[in-house]
mmCIF file of C-alpha atoms in Angstrom:
data_model
loop_
_atom_site.group_PDB
_atom_site.id
_atom_site.type_symbol
_atom_site.label_atom_id
_atom_site.label_comp_id
_atom_site.label_asym_id
_atom_site.label_seq_id
_atom_site.Cartn_x
_atom_site.Cartn_y
_atom_site.Cartn_z
ATOM 1 C CA MET M 447 48.344 179.058 117.212
ATOM 2 C CA LYS M 448 50.246 177.097 119.822
ATOM 3 C CA THR M 449 52.319 178.885 122.418
ATOM 4 C CA ARG M 450 55.826 178.416 123.746
ATOM 5 C CA GLU M 451 57.756 179.739 126.725
ATOM 6 C CA LEU M 452 60.825 181.946 126.643
ATOM 7 C CA GLY M 453 61.917 181.407 130.206
ATOM 8 C CA SER M 454 58.679 182.360 131.984
ATOM 9 C CA LEU M 455 57.345 184.493 129.112
ATOM 10 C CA GLU M 456 54.564 182.796 127.129
ATOM 11 C CA VAL M 457 54.355 183.781 123.455
ATOM 12 C CA SER M 458 53.002 182.425 120.179
ATOM 13 C CA GLU M 459 55.305 179.800 118.655
ATOM 14 C CA LEU M 460 55.914 182.111 115.690
ATOM 15 C CA GLY M 461 56.476 185.811 116.216
ATOM 16 C CA LEU M 462 56.717 188.740 113.821
ATOM 17 C CA GLY M 463 59.941 190.631 113.271
ATOM 18 C CA CYS M 464 59.036 194.220 112.406
ATOM 19 C CA MET M 465 62.485 195.598 111.505
ATOM 20 C CA ASN M 466 62.144 195.751 107.740
ATOM 21 C CA MET M 467 58.962 197.797 108.002
ATOM 22 C CA ALA M 468 61.277 200.661 108.949
ATOM 23 C CA GLY M 469 63.754 199.906 106.177
ATOM 24 C CA ASN M 470 67.142 198.132 106.228
ATOM 25 C CA TYR M 471 66.070 195.525 103.650
ATOM 26 C CA ASN M 472 64.414 198.076 101.333
ATOM 27 C CA PRO M 473 63.094 201.623 101.731
ATOM 28 C CA PRO M 474 60.611 202.026 104.619
ATOM 29 C CA ALA M 475 57.252 200.389 103.999
ATOM 30 C CA ASP M 476 53.981 202.237 103.689
ATOM 31 C CA HIS M 477 52.786 203.075 107.205
ATOM 32 C CA GLN M 478 49.202 201.901 106.828
ATOM 33 C CA GLN M 479 50.274 198.752 105.008
ATOM 34 C CA SER M 480 52.598 197.889 107.881
ATOM 35 C CA ILE M 481 49.892 198.479 110.482
ATOM 36 C CA LYS M 482 47.561 196.216 108.534
ATOM 37 C CA THR M 483 50.211 193.468 108.358
ATOM 38 C CA ILE M 484 50.863 193.656 112.104
ATOM 39 C CA ARG M 485 47.149 193.485 112.889
ATOM 40 C CA THR M 486 46.648 190.629 110.433
ATOM 41 C CA ALA M 487 49.364 188.761 112.308
ATOM 42 C CA PHE M 488 47.479 189.280 115.566
ATOM 43 C CA GLU M 489 44.219 188.140 113.971
ATOM 44 C CA ASN M 490 46.012 184.938 112.953
ATOM 45 C CA GLY M 491 47.292 184.137 116.431
ATOM 46 C CA VAL M 492 50.636 185.944 116.620
ATOM 47 C CA THR M 493 51.150 187.482 120.049
ATOM 48 C CA PHE M 494 54.908 188.169 119.934
ATOM 49 C CA PHE M 495 56.189 191.274 118.126
ATOM 50 C CA ASP M 496 59.840 192.324 117.837
ATOM 51 C CA THR M 497 61.205 195.831 117.297
ATOM 52 C CA ALA M 498 64.087 198.070 118.494
ATOM 53 C CA GLU M 499 64.841 201.742 119.046
ATOM 54 C CA VAL M 500 67.521 201.656 116.336
ATOM 55 C CA TYR M 501 65.085 200.507 113.633
ATOM 56 C CA GLY M 502 64.368 203.674 111.706
ATOM 57 C CA PRO M 503 65.729 204.817 114.102
ATOM 58 C CA TYR M 504 62.703 205.171 116.374
ATOM 59 C CA THR M 505 60.025 204.987 113.652
ATOM 60 C CA ASP M 506 59.556 201.229 113.978
ATOM 61 C CA GLU M 507 58.696 201.462 117.676
ATOM 62 C CA ILE M 508 56.200 204.217 116.854
ATOM 63 C CA LEU M 509 54.636 201.985 114.192
ATOM 64 C CA VAL M 510 54.451 198.928 116.438
ATOM 65 C CA GLY M 511 53.015 200.963 119.302
ATOM 66 C CA GLU M 512 50.257 202.363 117.120
ATOM 67 C CA ALA M 513 49.432 199.016 115.507
ATOM 68 C CA LEU M 514 49.214 197.098 118.783
ATOM 69 C CA GLN M 515 47.580 199.717 121.001
ATOM 70 C CA PRO M 516 44.002 198.388 120.520
ATOM 71 C CA PHE M 517 44.974 195.002 121.994
ATOM 72 C CA ARG M 518 48.117 195.821 123.962
ATOM 73 C CA ASP M 519 47.158 193.595 126.886
ATOM 74 C CA GLN M 520 46.860 190.552 124.597
ATOM 75 C CA VAL M 521 50.342 190.710 123.056
ATOM 76 C CA LYS M 522 53.987 190.620 124.070
ATOM 77 C CA ILE M 523 56.294 193.346 122.783
ATOM 78 C CA ALA M 524 60.051 192.909 122.578
ATOM 79 C CA THR M 525 62.302 195.879 121.943
ATOM 80 C CA LYS M 526 66.008 196.591 122.314
ATOM 81 C CA PHE M 527 68.567 199.098 123.531
ATOM 82 C CA GLY M 528 72.319 199.331 123.157
ATOM 83 C CA PHE M 529 73.251 201.120 119.939
ATOM 84 C CA ALA M 530 74.557 204.684 120.226
ATOM 85 C CA ILE M 531 72.389 205.723 117.246
ATOM 86 C CA ASP M 532 74.960 208.218 116.034
ATOM 87 C CA GLY M 533 75.149 207.219 112.382
ATOM 88 C CA THR M 534 77.606 204.402 113.065
ATOM 89 C CA VAL M 535 77.352 200.949 114.638
ATOM 90 C CA ALA M 536 78.806 202.233 117.921
ATOM 91 C CA LEU M 537 77.449 200.729 121.134
ATOM 92 C CA ASP M 538 76.286 202.365 124.356
ATOM 93 C CA SER M 539 74.841 200.333 127.226
ATOM 94 C CA ARG M 540 75.805 202.591 130.095
ATOM 95 C CA PRO M 541 73.231 202.270 132.906
ATOM 96 C CA LYS M 542 72.478 205.993 132.697
ATOM 97 C CA ARG M 543 71.616 205.676 129.035
ATOM 98 C CA ILE M 544 69.509 202.533 129.531
ATOM 99 C CA LYS M 545 67.402 204.364 132.116
ATOM 100 C CA LYS M 546 66.935 207.232 129.669
ATOM 101 C CA VAL M 547 66.097 205.262 126.530
ATOM 102 C CA VAL M 548 63.662 202.891 128.226
ATOM 103 C CA GLU M 549 61.431 205.886 128.984
ATOM 104 C CA GLU M 550 61.628 206.966 125.348
ATOM 105 C CA SER M 551 60.762 203.467 124.095
ATOM 106 C CA LEU M 552 57.795 203.261 126.457
ATOM 107 C CA LYS M 553 56.393 206.489 125.013
ATOM 108 C CA ARG M 554 56.890 205.417 121.405
ATOM 109 C CA LEU M 555 55.306 202.029 122.090
ATOM 110 C CA ARG M 556 52.313 203.644 123.862
ATOM 111 C CA THR M 557 52.687 201.394 126.877
ATOM 112 C CA ASP M 558 53.822 201.514 130.482
ATOM 113 C CA TYR M 559 55.789 198.258 130.370
ATOM 114 C CA ILE M 560 57.992 196.326 127.948
ATOM 115 C CA ASP M 561 57.456 192.580 127.975
ATOM 116 C CA LEU M 562 60.976 191.668 126.822
ATOM 117 C CA TYR M 563 63.865 194.156 126.815
ATOM 118 C CA TYR M 564 66.970 192.993 124.967
ATOM 119 C CA GLN M 565 70.471 194.375 125.014
ATOM 120 C CA HIS M 566 70.797 194.652 121.215
ATOM 121 C CA ARG M 567 74.547 194.075 121.178
ATOM 122 C CA VAL M 568 76.965 193.416 124.021
ATOM 123 C CA ASP M 569 78.883 196.596 124.870
ATOM 124 C CA PRO M 570 82.522 195.680 125.599
ATOM 125 C CA ASN M 571 82.977 198.925 127.529
ATOM 126 C CA VAL M 572 80.245 198.198 130.073
ATOM 127 C CA PRO M 573 80.369 195.114 132.348
ATOM 128 C CA ILE M 574 77.396 192.895 131.571
ATOM 129 C CA GLU M 575 76.742 192.707 135.319
ATOM 130 C CA ASP M 576 76.047 196.461 135.309
ATOM 131 C CA VAL M 577 73.640 196.054 132.400
ATOM 132 C CA ALA M 578 71.828 193.155 134.059
ATOM 133 C CA GLY M 579 71.655 195.073 137.337
ATOM 134 C CA THR M 580 70.082 198.040 135.588
ATOM 135 C CA ILE M 581 67.458 195.824 133.970
ATOM 136 C CA LYS M 582 66.818 194.219 137.346
ATOM 137 C CA ASP M 583 66.008 197.677 138.730
ATOM 138 C CA LEU M 584 63.666 198.376 135.801
ATOM 139 C CA ILE M 585 61.916 195.047 136.403
ATOM 140 C CA GLN M 586 61.434 195.934 140.070
ATOM 141 C CA GLN M 587 59.910 199.232 138.933
ATOM 142 C CA GLY M 588 57.518 197.393 136.593
ATOM 143 C CA LYS M 589 58.793 199.122 133.460
ATOM 144 C CA VAL M 590 60.308 195.905 132.101
ATOM 145 C CA LEU M 591 58.984 192.382 132.652
ATOM 146 C CA HIS M 592 61.714 190.176 131.153
ATOM 147 C CA PHE M 593 65.408 190.521 130.236
ATOM 148 C CA GLY M 594 66.955 189.414 126.951
ATOM 149 C CA LEU M 595 70.318 189.400 125.191
ATOM 150 C CA SER M 596 71.052 189.557 121.477
ATOM 151 C CA GLU M 597 74.126 188.063 119.768
ATOM 152 C CA ALA M 598 75.734 187.259 123.123
ATOM 153 C CA SER M 599 78.371 184.627 123.826
ATOM 154 C CA PRO M 600 77.856 181.774 126.315
ATOM 155 C CA ARG M 601 80.164 183.487 128.805
ATOM 156 C CA THR M 602 78.214 186.744 128.624
ATOM 157 C CA ILE M 603 74.908 184.897 128.947
ATOM 158 C CA ARG M 604 76.070 183.141 132.105
ATOM 159 C CA ARG M 605 77.404 186.326 133.702
ATOM 160 C CA ALA M 606 74.194 188.233 132.975
ATOM 161 C CA HIS M 607 71.937 185.389 134.103
ATOM 162 C CA ALA M 608 73.705 185.264 137.468
ATOM 163 C CA VAL M 609 72.604 188.847 138.185
ATOM 164 C CA GLN M 610 69.155 188.911 136.542
ATOM 165 C CA PRO M 611 67.559 185.799 134.991
ATOM 166 C CA VAL M 612 67.650 186.003 131.206
ATOM 167 C CA SER M 613 64.362 184.953 129.587
ATOM 168 C CA ALA M 614 65.507 184.899 125.962
ATOM 169 C CA VAL M 615 68.593 185.081 123.815
ATOM 170 C CA GLN M 616 68.260 186.284 120.250
ATOM 171 C CA SER M 617 70.762 185.479 117.496
ATOM 172 C CA GLU M 618 70.663 184.917 113.770
ATOM 173 C CA TYR M 619 69.819 181.245 113.164
ATOM 174 C CA SER M 620 68.544 179.431 110.110
ATOM 175 C CA MET M 621 69.410 176.647 107.701
ATOM 176 C CA TRP M 622 71.849 179.184 106.263
ATOM 177 C CA THR M 623 73.378 180.303 109.585
ATOM 178 C CA ARG M 624 73.982 177.597 112.170
ATOM 179 C CA ASN M 625 76.730 179.203 114.268
ATOM 180 C CA VAL M 626 74.774 178.871 117.520
ATOM 181 C CA GLU M 627 74.811 175.091 117.174
ATOM 182 C CA LEU M 628 78.601 175.173 117.292
ATOM 183 C CA ASN M 629 79.586 178.005 119.623
ATOM 184 C CA GLY M 630 77.709 176.821 122.719
ATOM 185 C CA VAL M 631 74.906 179.405 122.676
ATOM 186 C CA LEU M 632 72.047 176.935 122.161
ATOM 187 C CA LYS M 633 73.564 174.523 124.667
ATOM 188 C CA THR M 634 73.922 177.277 127.260
ATOM 189 C CA CYS M 635 70.326 178.421 126.790
ATOM 190 C CA GLU M 636 69.057 174.863 127.161
ATOM 191 C CA GLU M 637 71.113 174.330 130.310
ATOM 192 C CA LEU M 638 69.898 177.556 131.948
ATOM 193 C CA GLY M 639 66.255 177.294 130.852
ATOM 194 C CA ILE M 640 66.509 180.315 128.569
ATOM 195 C CA GLY M 641 64.365 180.596 125.447
ATOM 196 C CA PHE M 642 65.970 181.149 122.067
ATOM 197 C CA VAL M 643 64.674 183.534 119.393
ATOM 198 C CA PRO M 644 66.134 183.118 115.893
ATOM 199 C CA TRP M 645 66.171 186.387 114.017
ATOM 200 C CA SER M 646 66.422 186.240 110.221
ATOM 201 C CA PRO M 647 65.163 182.629 110.318
ATOM 202 C CA LEU M 648 64.727 182.796 106.538
ATOM 203 C CA GLY M 649 68.287 183.906 105.873
ATOM 204 C CA SER M 650 67.417 187.529 105.040
ATOM 205 C CA GLY M 651 65.006 186.184 102.434
ATOM 206 C CA PHE M 652 67.364 183.670 100.818
ATOM 207 C CA LEU M 653 65.456 180.661 102.165
ATOM 208 C CA THR M 654 62.201 181.833 100.603
ATOM 209 C CA GLY M 655 63.584 180.781 97.219
ATOM 210 C CA LYS M 656 62.722 184.165 95.720
ATOM 211 C CA TYR M 657 66.305 185.350 95.098
ATOM 212 C CA ASP M 658 68.939 184.092 92.682
ATOM 213 C CA THR M 659 72.196 185.180 91.058
ATOM 214 C CA THR M 660 70.403 187.876 89.048
ATOM 215 C CA THR M 661 69.049 189.613 92.183
ATOM 216 C CA LYS M 662 70.466 193.060 92.883
ATOM 217 C CA PHE M 663 70.174 195.007 96.124
ATOM 218 C CA ASP M 664 70.235 198.787 96.402
ATOM 219 C CA LYS M 665 73.433 199.853 98.192
ATOM 220 C CA GLU M 666 71.677 202.925 99.565
ATOM 221 C CA THR M 667 68.679 201.217 101.171
ATOM 222 C CA ASP M 668 69.422 197.493 101.584
ATOM 223 C CA PHE M 669 71.950 196.033 104.024
ATOM 224 C CA ARG M 670 72.143 192.870 101.936
ATOM 225 C CA ALA M 671 74.110 194.713 99.251
ATOM 226 C CA GLY M 672 77.043 194.489 101.669
ATOM 227 C CA PHE M 673 76.467 190.926 102.895
ATOM 228 C CA PRO M 674 79.214 188.652 101.513
ATOM 229 C CA ARG M 675 76.818 185.716 101.061
ATOM 230 C CA TYR M 676 74.820 187.735 98.559
ATOM 231 C CA SER M 677 77.900 188.847 96.615
ATOM 232 C CA LYS M 678 78.583 187.954 92.995
ATOM 233 C CA GLU M 679 81.437 185.779 94.245
ATOM 234 C CA PHE M 680 79.515 183.681 96.753
ATOM 235 C CA MET M 681 75.850 183.745 95.706
ATOM 236 C CA PRO M 682 76.319 181.173 92.900
ATOM 237 C CA LEU M 683 78.126 178.866 95.333
ATOM 238 C CA ASN M 684 75.230 179.072 97.796
ATOM 239 C CA MET M 685 72.479 178.346 95.266
ATOM 240 C CA PRO M 686 72.641 174.505 95.524
ATOM 241 C CA LEU M 687 71.159 174.750 99.035
ATOM 242 C CA ILE M 688 68.121 176.679 97.902
ATOM 243 C CA GLU M 689 67.607 174.486 94.844
ATOM 244 C CA TRP M 690 67.519 171.440 97.112
ATOM 245 C CA LEU M 691 65.175 173.218 99.538
ATOM 246 C CA LYS M 692 62.776 174.107 96.724
ATOM 247 C CA GLY M 693 62.597 170.473 95.650
ATOM 248 C CA TYR M 694 62.131 169.217 99.204
ATOM 249 C CA ALA M 695 59.357 171.739 99.854
ATOM 250 C CA ALA M 696 57.561 170.786 96.635
ATOM 251 C CA ASN M 697 57.536 167.140 97.738
ATOM 252 C CA LYS M 698 55.941 168.246 101.014
ATOM 253 C CA ASN M 699 53.395 170.422 99.185
ATOM 254 C CA ALA M 700 54.862 173.378 101.037
ATOM 255 C CA LYS M 701 56.879 176.531 100.431
ATOM 256 C CA PRO M 702 60.643 176.702 101.081
ATOM 257 C CA SER M 703 60.010 179.289 103.802
ATOM 258 C CA GLN M 704 57.605 176.939 105.566
ATOM 259 C CA VAL M 705 60.117 174.093 105.588
ATOM 260 C CA ALA M 706 62.833 176.416 106.918
ATOM 261 C CA LEU M 707 60.614 177.628 109.766
ATOM 262 C CA ALA M 708 59.192 174.177 110.561
ATOM 263 C CA TRP M 709 62.768 172.892 110.825
ATOM 264 C CA LEU M 710 63.537 175.508 113.473
ATOM 265 C CA LEU M 711 60.317 174.779 115.366
ATOM 266 C CA ALA M 712 61.231 171.087 115.401
ATOM 267 C CA LYS M 713 64.676 171.828 116.824
ATOM 268 C CA SER M 714 63.428 172.628 120.315
ATOM 269 C CA PRO M 715 60.179 173.619 122.079
ATOM 270 C CA SER M 716 62.092 176.608 123.476
ATOM 271 C CA ILE M 717 62.785 178.102 120.028
ATOM 272 C CA VAL M 718 60.501 180.877 118.752
ATOM 273 C CA PRO M 719 61.413 182.195 115.267
ATOM 274 C CA ILE M 720 60.477 185.752 114.325
ATOM 275 C CA PRO M 721 60.355 185.925 110.508
ATOM 276 C CA GLY M 722 59.995 189.488 109.311
ATOM 277 C CA THR M 723 57.875 190.821 106.483
ATOM 278 C CA ARG M 724 55.906 193.897 105.498
ATOM 279 C CA PHE M 725 53.468 192.046 103.251
ATOM 280 C CA GLU M 726 50.342 190.168 104.325
ATOM 281 C CA ASP M 727 50.753 187.407 101.735
ATOM 282 C CA HIS M 728 54.294 186.690 102.910
ATOM 283 C CA LEU M 729 53.079 186.754 106.513
ATOM 284 C CA LEU M 730 50.370 184.186 105.855
ATOM 285 C CA GLU M 731 52.814 182.017 103.914
ATOM 286 C CA ASN M 732 55.195 182.050 106.888
ATOM 287 C CA LEU M 733 52.436 181.239 109.364
ATOM 288 C CA GLY M 734 51.665 178.140 107.308
ATOM 289 C CA ALA M 735 54.827 176.628 108.803
ATOM 290 C CA GLN M 736 52.913 175.791 111.977
ATOM 291 C CA ASN M 737 50.829 173.308 109.966
ATOM 292 C CA LEU M 738 53.847 171.522 108.481
ATOM 293 C CA VAL M 739 54.729 168.686 110.829
ATOM 294 C CA LEU M 740 58.187 167.206 110.356
ATOM 295 C CA THR M 741 58.707 163.640 111.568
ATOM 296 C CA GLN M 742 61.913 162.583 113.271
ATOM 297 C CA LYS M 743 62.985 160.993 109.990
ATOM 298 C CA ASP M 744 62.194 164.222 108.102
ATOM 299 C CA PHE M 745 64.263 166.144 110.598
ATOM 300 C CA GLN M 746 67.208 163.759 110.319
ATOM 301 C CA ASP M 747 67.008 163.721 106.525
ATOM 302 C CA ILE M 748 67.061 167.518 106.408
ATOM 303 C CA ASP M 749 70.066 167.757 108.734
ATOM 304 C CA THR M 750 71.891 165.145 106.671
ATOM 305 C CA MET M 751 71.282 167.127 103.500
ATOM 306 C CA LEU M 752 72.236 170.449 105.084
ATOM 307 C CA SER M 753 75.599 168.992 106.064
ATOM 308 C CA LYS M 754 76.321 168.514 102.364
ATOM 309 C CA PHE M 755 75.981 172.218 101.537
ATOM 310 C CA PRO M 756 78.867 174.375 102.756
ATOM 311 C CA ILE M 757 77.927 178.027 103.210
ATOM 312 C CA TYR M 758 80.105 180.561 101.446
ATOM 313 C CA GLY M 759 80.633 184.084 102.754
ATOM 314 C CA GLU M 760 80.058 185.815 106.106
ATOM 315 C CA ARG M 761 76.461 186.401 107.205
ATOM 316 C CA MET M 762 76.774 190.186 107.535
ATOM 317 C CA GLY M 763 79.149 192.926 106.457
ATOM 318 C CA GLU M 764 82.336 193.711 108.367
ATOM 319 C CA ALA M 765 80.893 196.713 110.235
ATOM 320 C CA HIS M 766 77.929 194.736 111.566
ATOM 321 C CA MET M 767 80.024 191.679 112.411
ATOM 322 C CA SER M 768 82.348 193.880 114.474
ATOM 323 C CA SER M 769 79.638 194.283 117.126
ATOM 324 C CA ILE M 770 79.033 190.541 117.604
ATOM 325 C CA ASP M 771 80.055 189.132 120.998
ATOM 326 C CA TYR M 772 81.598 186.035 119.373
ATOM 327 C CA THR M 773 82.943 185.139 115.971
ATOM 328 C CA LEU M 774 82.351 181.398 115.458
#
């Protein structure tokens, strides 16, 4: 697999998001199955793995640490801090807490350094300069190698970068969610030499073509049950996009997921998508995107078609959207 750079951090051009192994989009996956999927990803060239303390909470970091321990020095691990983890979506990025939770993450991940440490959500009660300064101290101590931000606005990115260089910014980005093209985030990252990591690059599974208006999500175990785009009201209105994508992929002898990921890879050499899955067959399908080369005409044709499909409904539920650093 080819590699790309997030700032000065070199990673595989496709990473693996490990969140749903701990739940959120279904009950938690089988532990051994998840370990096997993570190691299969490594065997197929993936060197960039994404987790967070809040996934589980905590269990996902434990899983990732165990799975990657045999080849820790050959991979890059990204994890995150910033949620209060109190049963709500409250935030807590006080320097004192960051210094505490980084030690806990290091233990769970079975490592003495974190390659990329993201602030999971911007805490409005803590100046971003204080957060960046704390990470700068951790970098000087060797506990963290690179600093990242998740769902941050251009203004926040600039303020943080002035204190401690930001290597990567992570936000939701896909054919189904293109906010960062409009709100200045991508432009700011390009200007400052910051890498960009799209999470949910397959639209929480929508862009795989495996869901339709008959799909039901468990309100107890699946966040998507509360996502407006998946609601009975909006799902039928969003289906024309996926029907077009299925047809386009068939003409390319590819899967819809592969087209969606190849489109992101073609956007910029500084973009590294992290599609998440717990299943090996889905993993291998996603990795096939690296073999789908889109020409400039393909790219333009896709963008032209995407402009014809308005997206109905917000990308997440109200509680989760309340912690985003921008609204556009």
